[in-house]
């Protein structure tokens, strides 16, 4: 039995079965609210109910309801007028259909309530409806009236309790026109693969482990000011800015998600980050510099080698050139000697011929 105050008493109408129930809120807000104060002296700022016609403040008992027409005319509506409206669901949650849960668009879901069996006689039909919903794996669609208007609801089982979600009427859901990007964008398969990898890496989470960091920081701030001490410094890192490279952002997200789950450096290396354009240019410059230095050294070596080869070639040429004149001189000397010998031999032969006839004549 829930130890909370019920906000509505009535019955669930399930065909001919009627189940007395109490309606209690299933949720509560933990948001911190503020009061308006006068900055000069800290005094509370309050709104007073003021009648424009009589120019005076009025009490709550003097206030009623009125509908403002399109032309500004106020049409009074009394509580008696509302009570006489033919609302069959004034005190009844009338189940009209059972449908699969995925037929309900989450956009329609509104406030959540728990339905508590009201009294011992209600326990059996309440349990019957609960078990029927469990076995069918469906949800019940119902109509009910609350706070002066008829509403749509969805009944489902939460643990051993029947819960009801208020639903917006279909015509209360705005069409998502002009909301999607109006530019044509192409998503590459590699980008989708990285998005899938990021989704797989983040995995699931126990919603009970999530908490409101902002509310906790706000509570600490209020406690510090109430104690007259210095407010705690914020430790949250500012994030945001323009994403220059979608692939880099996805890859970095995958790597950080894996590292946060303690998958080690290997996981981080598997998702190497593609640098953003500015960093890529810087890295290219850094990569180019060593190559240029290496290129200069290589060129210098080649130049030195060429110079060495040129010197060797020059030396060889000089040596060859020096040898060639010596050969020519030797050849010329040899030729002169040969010519001198031939001349001497010729003279001797001629002298011998001249001498021989003279002897013969003498005889």
Short mmCIF file of C-alpha atoms in Angstrom, two decimals:
data_model
loop_
_atom_site.label_atom_id
_atom_site.label_comp_id
_atom_site.label_asym_id
_atom_site.label_seq_id
_atom_site.Cartn_x
_atom_site.Cartn_y
_atom_site.Cartn_z
CA UNK A 1 0.00 0.00 0.00
CA UNK A 2 1.43 3.35 -1.00
CA UNK A 3 1.76 5.81 1.87
CA UNK A 4 1.16 8.87 -0.28
CA UNK A 5 -1.87 11.08 -0.65
CA UNK A 6 -4.22 10.13 -3.46
CA UNK A 7 -5.20 12.86 -5.90
CA UNK A 8 -8.23 11.12 -7.39
CA UNK A 9 -10.60 8.32 -6.37
CA UNK A 10 -12.65 6.33 -8.84
CA UNK A 11 -12.75 2.99 -10.60
CA UNK A 12 -11.29 1.17 -13.58
CA UNK A 13 -14.02 0.05 -15.96
CA UNK A 14 -12.94 -3.22 -17.56
CA UNK A 15 -15.97 -4.41 -19.54
CA UNK A 16 -18.50 -5.27 -16.86
CA UNK A 17 -15.77 -5.43 -14.23
CA UNK A 18 -15.34 -2.39 -11.98
CA UNK A 19 -12.17 -2.02 -9.91
CA UNK A 20 -12.16 0.69 -7.20
CA UNK A 21 -8.79 2.48 -7.26
CA UNK A 22 -6.92 5.46 -5.91
CA UNK A 23 -4.77 7.59 -8.19
CA UNK A 24 -1.41 8.79 -6.85
CA UNK A 25 1.46 10.59 -8.53
CA UNK A 26 4.23 8.22 -9.67
CA UNK A 27 6.83 10.95 -10.04
CA UNK A 28 8.12 13.89 -8.07
CA UNK A 29 10.28 16.84 -8.99
CA UNK A 30 13.56 17.45 -7.18
CA UNK A 31 14.24 20.70 -8.98
CA UNK A 32 15.31 23.58 -6.74
CA UNK A 33 12.95 26.54 -7.01
CA UNK A 34 13.68 30.17 -6.26
CA UNK A 35 11.69 33.09 -4.86
CA UNK A 36 11.74 36.55 -6.29
CA UNK A 37 13.25 39.12 -3.94
CA UNK A 38 13.89 42.85 -3.93
CA UNK A 39 17.58 43.42 -4.72
CA UNK A 40 17.86 46.47 -2.46
CA UNK A 41 16.70 44.91 0.78
CA UNK A 42 16.04 41.19 0.04
CA UNK A 43 12.30 41.52 0.69
CA UNK A 44 9.96 38.93 -0.87
CA UNK A 45 8.17 39.90 -4.06
CA UNK A 46 4.58 38.63 -4.00
CA UNK A 47 1.80 38.72 -6.56
CA UNK A 48 -1.47 40.13 -5.32
CA UNK A 49 -4.81 39.29 -6.91
CA UNK A 50 -6.11 42.56 -8.13
CA UNK A 51 -9.42 43.50 -9.77
CA UNK A 52 -8.95 45.93 -12.62
CA UNK A 53 -12.63 47.02 -12.63
CA UNK A 54 -12.78 47.98 -8.93
CA UNK A 55 -9.10 48.88 -8.60
CA UNK A 56 -8.66 46.85 -5.43
CA UNK A 57 -7.18 43.59 -4.14
CA UNK A 58 -9.59 40.64 -3.87
CA UNK A 59 -9.63 37.38 -1.90
CA UNK A 60 -9.56 33.86 -3.30
CA UNK A 61 -13.26 33.34 -2.56
CA UNK A 62 -14.14 36.20 -4.87
CA UNK A 63 -12.36 34.68 -7.85
CA UNK A 64 -14.10 32.52 -10.48
CA UNK A 65 -13.42 31.25 -14.03
CA UNK A 66 -14.08 32.84 -17.41
CA UNK A 67 -13.24 32.01 -21.01
CA UNK A 68 -11.72 34.81 -23.06
CA UNK A 69 -13.20 34.93 -26.54
CA UNK A 70 -11.26 35.90 -29.65
CA UNK A 71 -12.47 39.49 -29.41
CA UNK A 72 -11.43 39.76 -25.74
CA UNK A 73 -14.91 39.18 -24.31
CA UNK A 74 -14.86 37.22 -21.02
CA UNK A 75 -17.49 34.45 -20.78
CA UNK A 76 -18.05 33.34 -17.13
CA UNK A 77 -17.97 29.55 -16.49
CA UNK A 78 -19.04 28.31 -13.07
CA UNK A 79 -18.21 25.07 -11.28
CA UNK A 80 -21.90 24.12 -11.61
CA UNK A 81 -21.65 24.50 -15.37
CA UNK A 82 -18.68 22.14 -15.46
CA UNK A 83 -20.34 19.62 -13.15
CA UNK A 84 -23.34 19.32 -15.47
CA UNK A 85 -21.22 18.40 -18.50
CA UNK A 86 -21.95 14.83 -19.70
CA UNK A 87 -18.53 13.28 -19.01
CA UNK A 88 -18.93 9.51 -18.63
CA UNK A 89 -15.38 9.24 -17.32
CA UNK A 90 -15.85 11.77 -14.51
CA UNK A 91 -15.00 9.11 -11.90
CA UNK A 92 -14.05 6.22 -14.15
CA UNK A 93 -10.97 5.12 -16.02
CA UNK A 94 -12.68 3.53 -19.00
CA UNK A 95 -10.54 1.01 -20.89
CA UNK A 96 -11.37 1.20 -24.59
CA UNK A 97 -8.72 -1.06 -26.18
CA UNK A 98 -5.62 -3.22 -25.69
CA UNK A 99 -2.71 -2.61 -28.05
CA UNK A 100 1.01 -3.53 -28.33
CA UNK A 101 3.19 -1.14 -26.36
CA UNK A 102 5.18 -0.11 -29.44
CA UNK A 103 2.01 1.40 -30.91
CA UNK A 104 2.30 4.28 -28.45
CA UNK A 105 4.56 7.11 -29.56
CA UNK A 106 6.68 8.34 -26.60
CA UNK A 107 5.87 11.89 -27.72
CA UNK A 108 2.33 11.32 -26.42
CA UNK A 109 3.38 10.32 -22.90
CA UNK A 110 2.64 12.82 -20.16
CA UNK A 111 2.37 12.58 -16.37
CA UNK A 112 2.68 9.11 -14.78
CA UNK A 113 0.44 7.75 -12.00
CA UNK A 114 0.17 4.62 -9.89
CA UNK A 115 -3.22 2.95 -9.54
CA UNK A 116 -3.74 1.51 -6.09
CA UNK A 117 -6.52 -0.98 -5.27
CA UNK A 118 -9.01 0.83 -3.02
CA UNK A 119 -10.09 -1.67 -0.38
CA UNK A 120 -10.00 -5.44 0.03
CA UNK A 121 -12.80 -6.21 -2.50
CA UNK A 122 -10.74 -4.49 -5.21
CA UNK A 123 -7.72 -6.80 -4.73
CA UNK A 124 -9.04 -9.70 -6.84
CA UNK A 125 -10.18 -7.78 -9.97
CA UNK A 126 -7.08 -5.58 -9.70
CA UNK A 127 -4.81 -8.64 -9.72
CA UNK A 128 -6.81 -10.16 -12.58
CA UNK A 129 -6.28 -7.08 -14.79
CA UNK A 130 -2.60 -6.89 -13.84
CA UNK A 131 -1.90 -10.52 -14.73
CA UNK A 132 -3.91 -10.25 -17.95
CA UNK A 133 -1.78 -7.29 -19.03
CA UNK A 134 1.40 -9.22 -18.19
CA UNK A 135 0.43 -12.31 -20.15
CA UNK A 136 -0.82 -10.42 -23.18
CA UNK A 137 2.28 -8.18 -23.26
CA UNK A 138 -0.03 -5.35 -24.24
CA UNK A 139 -1.04 -2.02 -22.74
CA UNK A 140 -4.56 -0.75 -22.11
CA UNK A 141 -5.77 2.49 -23.69
CA UNK A 142 -8.26 4.33 -21.49
CA UNK A 143 -10.14 7.60 -21.14
CA UNK A 144 -10.48 9.40 -17.82
CA UNK A 145 -11.41 12.83 -16.48
CA UNK A 146 -9.06 14.77 -14.23
CA UNK A 147 -8.94 18.42 -13.19
CA UNK A 148 -11.89 19.47 -15.26
CA UNK A 149 -11.12 17.79 -18.57
CA UNK A 150 -11.20 14.40 -20.20
CA UNK A 151 -7.86 12.81 -20.90
CA UNK A 152 -6.30 9.84 -22.63
CA UNK A 153 -4.28 7.29 -20.68
CA UNK A 154 -2.19 4.13 -21.07
CA UNK A 155 -2.18 1.40 -18.43
CA UNK A 156 0.82 -0.92 -18.03
CA UNK A 157 2.35 -3.10 -15.32
CA UNK A 158 5.33 -1.90 -13.26
CA UNK A 159 6.50 -4.67 -10.93
CA UNK A 160 3.23 -5.66 -9.17
CA UNK A 161 1.46 -2.35 -9.69
CA UNK A 162 -0.69 -1.03 -12.52
CA UNK A 163 0.67 2.31 -13.67
CA UNK A 164 -1.07 4.82 -15.89
CA UNK A 165 0.59 7.34 -18.18
CA UNK A 166 -1.44 10.33 -19.19
CA UNK A 167 -1.34 10.64 -22.98
CA UNK A 168 -1.70 13.70 -25.13
CA UNK A 169 -4.45 13.54 -27.68
CA UNK A 170 -3.14 12.85 -31.21
CA UNK A 171 -4.07 16.35 -32.38
CA UNK A 172 -1.92 17.82 -29.58
CA UNK A 173 1.27 16.44 -31.16
CA UNK A 174 2.85 18.89 -33.55
CA UNK A 175 4.00 17.63 -36.93
CA UNK A 176 7.83 17.72 -37.25
CA UNK A 177 7.73 19.93 -40.32
CA UNK A 178 10.61 22.33 -41.02
CA UNK A 179 12.58 20.85 -38.13
CA UNK A 180 14.91 18.49 -40.00
CA UNK A 181 18.00 19.97 -41.75
CA UNK A 182 16.95 21.68 -44.97
CA UNK A 183 20.25 20.90 -46.69
CA UNK A 184 21.13 17.72 -48.53
CA UNK A 185 23.77 15.80 -46.57
CA UNK A 186 25.41 12.51 -47.52
CA UNK A 187 26.60 10.25 -44.72
CA UNK A 188 29.38 7.85 -45.67
CA UNK A 189 29.40 4.20 -44.64
CA UNK A 190 32.65 4.71 -42.72
CA UNK A 191 31.01 7.45 -40.66
CA UNK A 192 28.07 5.17 -39.90
CA UNK A 193 30.48 2.38 -38.93
CA UNK A 194 32.22 4.72 -36.48
CA UNK A 195 28.87 5.84 -35.07
CA UNK A 196 27.92 2.18 -34.58
CA UNK A 197 31.26 1.51 -32.91
CA UNK A 198 30.69 4.45 -30.56
CA UNK A 199 27.21 3.20 -29.69
CA UNK A 200 28.57 -0.29 -29.01
CA UNK A 201 31.41 1.10 -26.90
CA UNK A 202 29.14 3.28 -24.78
CA UNK A 203 26.83 0.29 -24.38
CA UNK A 204 24.04 0.31 -21.84
CA UNK A 205 23.70 2.06 -18.50
CA UNK A 206 21.76 1.51 -15.31
CA UNK A 207 19.53 4.59 -15.14
CA UNK A 208 19.65 4.38 -11.35
CA UNK A 209 23.34 5.31 -11.53
CA UNK A 210 22.59 8.62 -13.26
CA UNK A 211 22.10 11.74 -11.17
CA UNK A 212 21.61 15.47 -11.55
CA UNK A 213 25.10 17.03 -11.32
CA UNK A 214 23.70 20.54 -11.67
CA UNK A 215 21.28 20.12 -8.76
CA UNK A 216 24.06 18.75 -6.52
CA UNK A 217 26.32 21.70 -7.38
CA UNK A 218 23.43 24.09 -6.71
CA UNK A 219 22.78 22.50 -3.31
CA UNK A 220 26.45 22.91 -2.39
CA UNK A 221 26.32 26.55 -3.46
CA UNK A 222 23.22 27.20 -1.31
CA UNK A 223 24.75 25.39 1.69
CA UNK A 224 27.97 27.40 1.37
CA UNK A 225 26.11 30.72 1.21
CA UNK A 226 23.91 29.74 4.14
CA UNK A 227 27.03 28.94 6.20
CA UNK A 228 28.74 32.16 5.17
CA UNK A 229 31.68 30.38 3.56
CA UNK A 230 33.15 30.77 0.12
CA UNK A 231 31.22 29.04 -2.62
CA UNK A 232 32.97 25.91 -4.00
CA UNK A 233 34.84 26.38 -7.25
CA UNK A 234 33.37 24.73 -10.26
CA UNK A 235 35.32 21.77 -11.62
CA UNK A 236 33.32 21.09 -14.74
CA UNK A 237 35.20 21.44 -18.01
CA UNK A 238 33.74 23.70 -20.63
CA UNK A 239 32.98 21.85 -23.79
CA UNK A 240 31.59 22.86 -27.10
CA UNK A 241 32.80 24.72 -30.13
CA UNK A 242 32.60 23.95 -33.80
CA UNK A 243 33.42 20.41 -34.88
CA UNK A 244 35.77 20.79 -37.81
CA UNK A 245 36.18 17.11 -38.65
CA UNK A 246 33.29 14.70 -38.05
CA UNK A 247 35.46 11.63 -38.59
CA UNK A 248 38.04 12.89 -36.09
CA UNK A 249 35.32 13.59 -33.53
CA UNK A 250 33.82 10.11 -33.96
CA UNK A 251 37.18 8.34 -33.77
CA UNK A 252 38.23 10.34 -30.72
CA UNK A 253 34.90 9.60 -29.05
CA UNK A 254 35.34 5.86 -29.66
CA UNK A 255 38.87 5.96 -28.24
CA UNK A 256 37.90 7.94 -25.13
CA UNK A 257 34.87 5.73 -24.51
CA UNK A 258 37.04 2.62 -24.64
CA UNK A 259 39.67 4.17 -22.38
CA UNK A 260 37.01 5.24 -19.88
CA UNK A 261 35.87 1.64 -19.68
CA UNK A 262 39.42 0.53 -18.89
CA UNK A 263 40.02 -1.37 -22.08
CA UNK A 264 43.66 -0.23 -22.07
CA UNK A 265 46.02 1.36 -24.53
CA UNK A 266 45.45 -1.32 -27.14
CA UNK A 267 41.85 -0.22 -27.48
CA UNK A 268 42.98 3.36 -27.83
CA UNK A 269 45.49 2.42 -30.51
CA UNK A 270 42.84 0.53 -32.41
CA UNK A 271 40.85 3.75 -32.78
CA UNK A 272 43.61 6.11 -33.90
CA UNK A 273 42.41 9.67 -34.20
CA UNK A 274 42.42 11.49 -37.52
CA UNK A 275 43.68 14.97 -36.80
CA UNK A 276 41.67 18.11 -37.42
CA UNK A 277 42.65 20.21 -40.48
CA UNK A 278 44.81 22.69 -38.54
CA UNK A 279 46.65 19.95 -36.72
CA UNK A 280 47.01 17.95 -39.91
CA UNK A 281 48.74 20.88 -41.60
CA UNK A 282 51.07 21.28 -38.65
CA UNK A 283 51.86 17.60 -38.62
CA UNK A 284 52.50 17.62 -42.37
CA UNK A 285 54.98 20.47 -41.88
CA UNK A 286 56.67 18.52 -39.12
CA UNK A 287 56.82 15.44 -41.30
CA UNK A 288 58.13 17.38 -44.29
CA UNK A 289 60.98 19.01 -42.34
CA UNK A 290 62.94 15.81 -41.61
CA UNK A 291 62.54 14.72 -45.20
CA UNK A 292 63.92 18.03 -46.44
CA UNK A 293 66.89 17.77 -44.09
CA UNK A 294 67.47 14.23 -45.25
CA UNK A 295 67.10 15.38 -48.82
CA UNK A 296 69.68 18.11 -48.35
CA UNK A 297 72.13 15.69 -46.80
CA UNK A 298 71.59 13.26 -49.62
CA UNK A 299 72.04 16.02 -52.18
CA UNK A 300 75.19 17.19 -50.42
CA UNK A 301 76.56 13.66 -50.47
CA UNK A 302 75.74 13.33 -54.13
CA UNK A 303 77.39 16.71 -54.86
CA UNK A 304 80.47 15.72 -52.89
CA UNK A 305 80.62 12.43 -54.76
CA UNK A 306 80.31 14.26 -58.05
CA UNK A 307 83.07 16.67 -57.01
CA UNK A 308 85.29 13.77 -55.98
CA UNK A 309 84.60 11.99 -59.26
CA UNK A 310 85.31 15.19 -61.13
CA UNK A 311 88.61 15.66 -59.30
CA UNK A 312 89.61 12.07 -59.99
CA UNK A 313 88.67 12.48 -63.60
CA UNK A 314 90.65 15.73 -63.81
CA UNK A 315 93.69 14.09 -62.20
CA UNK A 316 93.44 11.12 -64.54
CA UNK A 317 93.09 13.41 -67.54
CA UNK A 318 96.09 15.49 -66.45
CA UNK A 319 98.19 12.38 -65.97
CA UNK A 320 97.16 11.02 -69.34
CA UNK A 321 97.85 14.36 -70.97
CA UNK A 322 101.29 14.49 -69.33
CA UNK A 323 102.12 10.99 -70.60
CA UNK A 324 101.08 11.66 -74.17
CA UNK A 325 103.71 14.41 -74.93
CA UNK A 326 106.49 12.15 -73.58
CA UNK A 327 105.46 9.38 -75.97
CA UNK A 328 105.44 11.76 -78.92
CA UNK A 329 108.90 13.11 -78.03
CA UNK A 330 110.31 9.59 -77.72
CA UNK A 331 108.80 8.63 -81.04
CA UNK A 332 110.24 11.70 -82.73
CA UNK A 333 113.74 10.98 -81.30
CA UNK A 334 113.46 7.37 -82.45
CA UNK A 335 112.45 8.49 -85.93
CA UNK A 336 115.38 10.91 -86.17
CA UNK A 337 117.80 8.19 -85.10
CA UNK A 338 116.36 5.79 -87.67
CA UNK A 339 116.60 8.46 -90.36
CA UNK A 340 120.26 9.21 -89.41
CA UNK A 341 121.11 5.53 -89.56
CA UNK A 342 119.50 5.19 -92.98
CA UNK A 343 121.44 8.23 -94.25
CA UNK A 344 124.74 6.83 -92.93
CA UNK A 345 124.02 3.44 -94.51
CA UNK A 346 123.23 5.06 -97.82
CA UNK A 347 126.47 7.02 -97.83
CA UNK A 348 128.49 3.91 -97.07
CA UNK A 349 126.83 1.99 -99.87
CA UNK A 350 127.47 4.79 -102.32
CA UNK A 351 131.11 5.04 -101.31
CA UNK A 352 131.58 1.30 -101.73
CA UNK A 353 130.16 1.40 -105.25
CA UNK A 354 132.44 4.26 -106.29
CA UNK A 355 135.54 2.53 -104.99
CA UNK A 356 134.97 -0.80 -106.70
CA UNK A 357 135.15 0.35 -110.39
CA UNK A 358 138.26 2.26 -109.84
CA UNK A 359 140.05 -0.87 -108.70
CA UNK A 360 138.84 -2.74 -111.74
CA UNK A 361 140.17 -0.01 -114.03
CA UNK A 362 143.61 -0.12 -112.48
CA UNK A 363 143.84 -3.81 -113.26
#
